[in-house]
PDB file of C-alpha atoms in Angstrom:
ATOM      1  CA  VAL A  24     130.739 152.060 125.171  1.00 81.00           C
ATOM      2  CA  GLN A  25     128.479 150.400 127.713  1.00 89.00           C
ATOM      3  CA  LEU A  26     128.921 146.729 128.469  1.00 93.00           C
ATOM      4  CA  GLN A  27     126.518 144.171 129.867  1.00 94.00           C
ATOM      5  CA  ALA A  28     127.656 140.792 131.111  1.00 96.00           C
ATOM      6  CA  SER A  29     125.170 137.930 131.308  1.00 97.00           C
ATOM      7  CA  GLY A  30     124.923 134.169 131.396  1.00 98.00           C
ATOM      8  CA  GLY A  31     125.917 133.399 134.954  1.00 98.00           C
ATOM      9  CA  GLY A  32     124.135 130.963 137.219  1.00 98.00           C
ATOM     10  CA  LEU A  33     124.348 128.244 139.822  1.00 98.00           C
ATOM     11  CA  VAL A  34     125.963 125.036 138.570  1.00 98.00           C
ATOM     12  CA  GLN A  35     127.712 121.980 139.935  1.00 98.00           C
ATOM     13  CA  ALA A  36     131.408 121.267 139.706  1.00 98.00           C
ATOM     14  CA  GLY A  37     132.262 119.919 136.251  1.00 98.00           C
ATOM     15  CA  ASP A  38     129.421 121.757 134.527  1.00 98.00           C
ATOM     16  CA  SER A  39     129.724 124.433 131.846  1.00 98.00           C
ATOM     17  CA  LEU A  40     128.470 127.972 131.359  1.00 98.00           C
ATOM     18  CA  ARG A  41     128.807 130.512 128.591  1.00 98.00           C
ATOM     19  CA  LEU A  42     129.010 134.151 129.557  1.00 98.00           C
ATOM     20  CA  SER A  43     128.233 136.950 127.131  1.00 98.00           C
ATOM     21  CA  CYS A  44     129.504 140.509 127.079  1.00 96.00           C
ATOM     22  CA  ALA A  45     127.327 142.710 124.900  1.00 95.00           C
ATOM     23  CA  ALA A  46     128.333 146.220 123.894  1.00 93.00           C
ATOM     24  CA  SER A  47     126.106 149.173 123.199  1.00 88.00           C
ATOM     25  CA  GLU A  48     127.830 150.346 120.032  1.00 82.00           C
ATOM     26  CA  ARG A  49     129.935 149.206 117.121  1.00 77.00           C
ATOM     27  CA  HIS A  50     133.102 151.012 118.308  1.00 81.00           C
ATOM     28  CA  PHE A  51     133.418 148.068 120.658  1.00 85.00           C
ATOM     29  CA  SER A  52     135.377 146.417 117.839  1.00 89.00           C
ATOM     30  CA  ASP A  53     138.173 148.984 118.254  1.00 92.00           C
ATOM     31  CA  TYR A  54     139.085 147.641 121.689  1.00 93.00           C
ATOM     32  CA  ALA A  55     140.517 144.626 123.392  1.00 95.00           C
ATOM     33  CA  VAL A  56     138.094 142.980 125.806  1.00 96.00           C
ATOM     34  CA  GLY A  57     138.963 141.389 129.103  1.00 96.00           C
ATOM     35  CA  TRP A  58     137.032 139.153 131.459  1.00 97.00           C
ATOM     36  CA  PHE A  59     137.780 139.592 135.138  1.00 98.00           C
ATOM     37  CA  ARG A  60     136.218 138.104 138.248  1.00 98.00           C
ATOM     38  CA  GLN A  61     135.840 139.102 141.841  1.00 98.00           C
ATOM     39  CA  ALA A  62     135.128 136.727 144.677  1.00 97.00           C
ATOM     40  CA  PRO A  63     133.831 137.978 148.045  1.00 93.00           C
ATOM     41  CA  GLY A  64     136.591 139.631 150.021  1.00 95.00           C
ATOM     42  CA  LYS A  65     139.073 139.424 147.166  1.00 97.00           C
ATOM     43  CA  GLU A  66     140.376 141.808 144.553  1.00 97.00           C
ATOM     44  CA  ARG A  67     139.177 141.704 140.970  1.00 97.00           C
ATOM     45  CA  GLU A  68     141.432 139.368 139.010  1.00 97.00           C
ATOM     46  CA  PHE A  69     142.203 138.751 135.365  1.00 97.00           C
ATOM     47  CA  VAL A  70     140.584 135.744 133.684  1.00 98.00           C
ATOM     48  CA  ALA A  71     140.977 136.126 129.921  1.00 98.00           C
ATOM     49  CA  SER A  72     141.379 138.733 127.210  1.00 97.00           C
ATOM     50  CA  VAL A  73     141.077 138.999 123.452  1.00 97.00           C
ATOM     51  CA  SER A  74     142.471 141.582 121.061  1.00 96.00           C
ATOM     52  CA  TRP A  75     140.261 143.796 118.917  1.00 94.00           C
ATOM     53  CA  ASN A  76     140.289 141.352 116.001  1.00 93.00           C
ATOM     54  CA  GLY A  77     140.467 138.137 117.992  1.00 92.00           C
ATOM     55  CA  GLY A  78     144.004 137.463 116.878  1.00 94.00           C
ATOM     56  CA  MET A  79     145.582 137.455 120.330  1.00 96.00           C
ATOM     57  CA  ILE A  80     144.130 135.679 123.331  1.00 97.00           C
ATOM     58  CA  TYR A  81     145.413 135.377 126.888  1.00 97.00           C
ATOM     59  CA  TYR A  82     144.284 133.347 129.902  1.00 97.00           C
ATOM     60  CA  SER A  83     145.161 133.235 133.542  1.00 97.00           C
ATOM     61  CA  ASP A  84     146.928 130.079 134.646  1.00 97.00           C
ATOM     62  CA  SER A  85     143.927 129.062 136.742  1.00 97.00           C
ATOM     63  CA  VAL A  86     141.558 128.844 133.759  1.00 98.00           C
ATOM     64  CA  GLU A  87     143.929 127.901 130.915  1.00 98.00           C
ATOM     65  CA  GLY A  88     142.590 124.794 129.191  1.00 98.00           C
ATOM     66  CA  ARG A  89     139.103 125.101 130.717  1.00 98.00           C
ATOM     67  CA  PHE A  90     137.869 128.504 129.518  1.00 98.00           C
ATOM     68  CA  ALA A  91     137.728 129.896 125.985  1.00 98.00           C
ATOM     69  CA  ILE A  92     137.209 133.516 124.982  1.00 98.00           C
ATOM     70  CA  SER A  93     135.888 134.517 121.589  1.00 97.00           C
ATOM     71  CA  ARG A  94     134.430 137.594 119.966  1.00 96.00           C
ATOM     72  CA  PHE A  95     131.995 138.363 117.203  1.00 95.00           C
ATOM     73  CA  ASN A  96     132.366 142.028 116.320  1.00 92.00           C
ATOM     74  CA  ALA A  97     129.438 141.891 113.928  1.00 92.00           C
ATOM     75  CA  LYS A  98     127.286 141.205 116.984  1.00 92.00           C
ATOM     76  CA  ASN A  99     129.226 143.501 119.343  1.00 93.00           C
ATOM     77  CA  THR A 100     129.630 140.510 121.632  1.00 95.00           C
ATOM     78  CA  VAL A 101     132.404 138.642 123.396  1.00 96.00           C
ATOM     79  CA  TYR A 102     131.843 135.201 124.907  1.00 97.00           C
ATOM     80  CA  LEU A 103     133.545 133.291 127.675  1.00 98.00           C
ATOM     81  CA  GLN A 104     132.939 129.557 127.444  1.00 98.00           C
ATOM     82  CA  MET A 105     133.646 127.992 130.819  1.00 98.00           C
ATOM     83  CA  ASP A 106     134.002 124.224 131.010  1.00 98.00           C
ATOM     84  CA  ASN A 107     134.850 121.905 133.883  1.00 98.00           C
ATOM     85  CA  LEU A 108     133.896 124.558 136.394  1.00 98.00           C
ATOM     86  CA  LYS A 109     135.333 124.336 139.890  1.00 98.00           C
ATOM     87  CA  PRO A 110     134.093 125.788 143.193  1.00 97.00           C
ATOM     88  CA  GLU A 111     137.036 128.197 143.153  1.00 97.00           C
ATOM     89  CA  ASP A 112     135.590 129.737 139.961  1.00 98.00           C
ATOM     90  CA  THR A 113     132.745 131.151 142.049  1.00 98.00           C
ATOM     91  CA  ALA A 114     132.747 134.936 141.637  1.00 98.00           C
ATOM     92  CA  VAL A 115     131.060 137.862 139.951  1.00 98.00           C
ATOM     93  CA  TYR A 116     132.363 138.029 136.397  1.00 98.00           C
ATOM     94  CA  TYR A 117     132.873 141.378 134.661  1.00 97.00           C
ATOM     95  CA  CYS A 118     133.906 142.375 131.164  1.00 96.00           C
ATOM     96  CA  GLY A 119     135.797 145.525 130.308  1.00 96.00           C
ATOM     97  CA  ILE A 120     137.413 147.161 127.297  1.00 94.00           C
ATOM     98  CA  GLY A 121     140.974 148.361 126.970  1.00 93.00           C
ATOM     99  CA  PRO A 122     143.590 149.468 124.463  1.00 90.00           C
ATOM    100  CA  ARG A 123     145.513 146.193 124.441  1.00 90.00           C
ATOM    101  CA  SER A 124     144.848 142.579 125.245  1.00 87.00           C
ATOM    102  CA  ASP A 125     148.269 141.689 126.681  1.00 89.00           C
ATOM    103  CA  SER A 126     147.680 143.611 129.887  1.00 87.00           C
ATOM    104  CA  ARG A 127     146.273 141.665 132.813  1.00 92.00           C
ATOM    105  CA  SER A 128     145.827 144.709 134.974  1.00 93.00           C
ATOM    106  CA  VAL A 129     142.386 145.860 136.030  1.00 94.00           C
ATOM    107  CA  ALA A 130     143.647 149.417 135.699  1.00 94.00           C
ATOM    108  CA  ASN A 131     144.056 149.007 131.937  1.00 94.00           C
ATOM    109  CA  PHE A 132     140.432 148.086 131.341  1.00 95.00           C
ATOM    110  CA  GLY A 133     137.273 150.106 131.853  1.00 91.00           C
ATOM    111  CA  SER A 134     133.642 150.648 130.968  1.00 91.00           C
ATOM    112  CA  TRP A 135     132.782 147.930 133.434  1.00 92.00           C
ATOM    113  CA  GLY A 136     129.174 146.995 133.295  1.00 83.00           C
ATOM    114  CA  GLN A 137     127.103 145.119 135.805  1.00 89.00           C
ATOM    115  CA  GLY A 138     128.710 141.758 136.384  1.00 95.00           C
ATOM    116  CA  THR A 139     127.131 138.336 136.323  1.00 98.00           C
ATOM    117  CA  GLN A 140     127.261 135.920 139.254  1.00 98.00           C
ATOM    118  CA  VAL A 141     128.733 132.462 138.759  1.00 98.00           C
ATOM    119  CA  THR A 142     128.341 130.025 141.619  1.00 98.00           C
ATOM    120  CA  VAL A 143     129.821 126.544 141.437  1.00 98.00           C
ATOM    121  CA  SER A 144     128.812 124.035 144.073  1.00 97.00           C
ATOM    122  CA  SER A 145     130.945 121.043 144.975  1.00 94.00           C
TER     123      SER A 145
END
């Protein structure tokens, strides 16, 4: 499965963006999907994840209440709605697939595609 993240951009603090993670094939629906981000000089960190059927969702403490993950398997797509963006959300955002959604470890996700840059100005 190949993944492509898109939807990033340059916004001001308090604005919203919606990221998309599109998969190349229908077997995408067999996997959990996680969004991770990586800021310059920092390690890739967990943002949010969703189980294969959307029934289980997890968020990092830093985005809980501001971001929302959702998936539409019929479209082979997972979305990350990001509201009330903050400068500290600035990073390259990546999506990956994994066997389970309750893992927040980068090591448990793969098939990383090209990320999408999100820049939030103050």
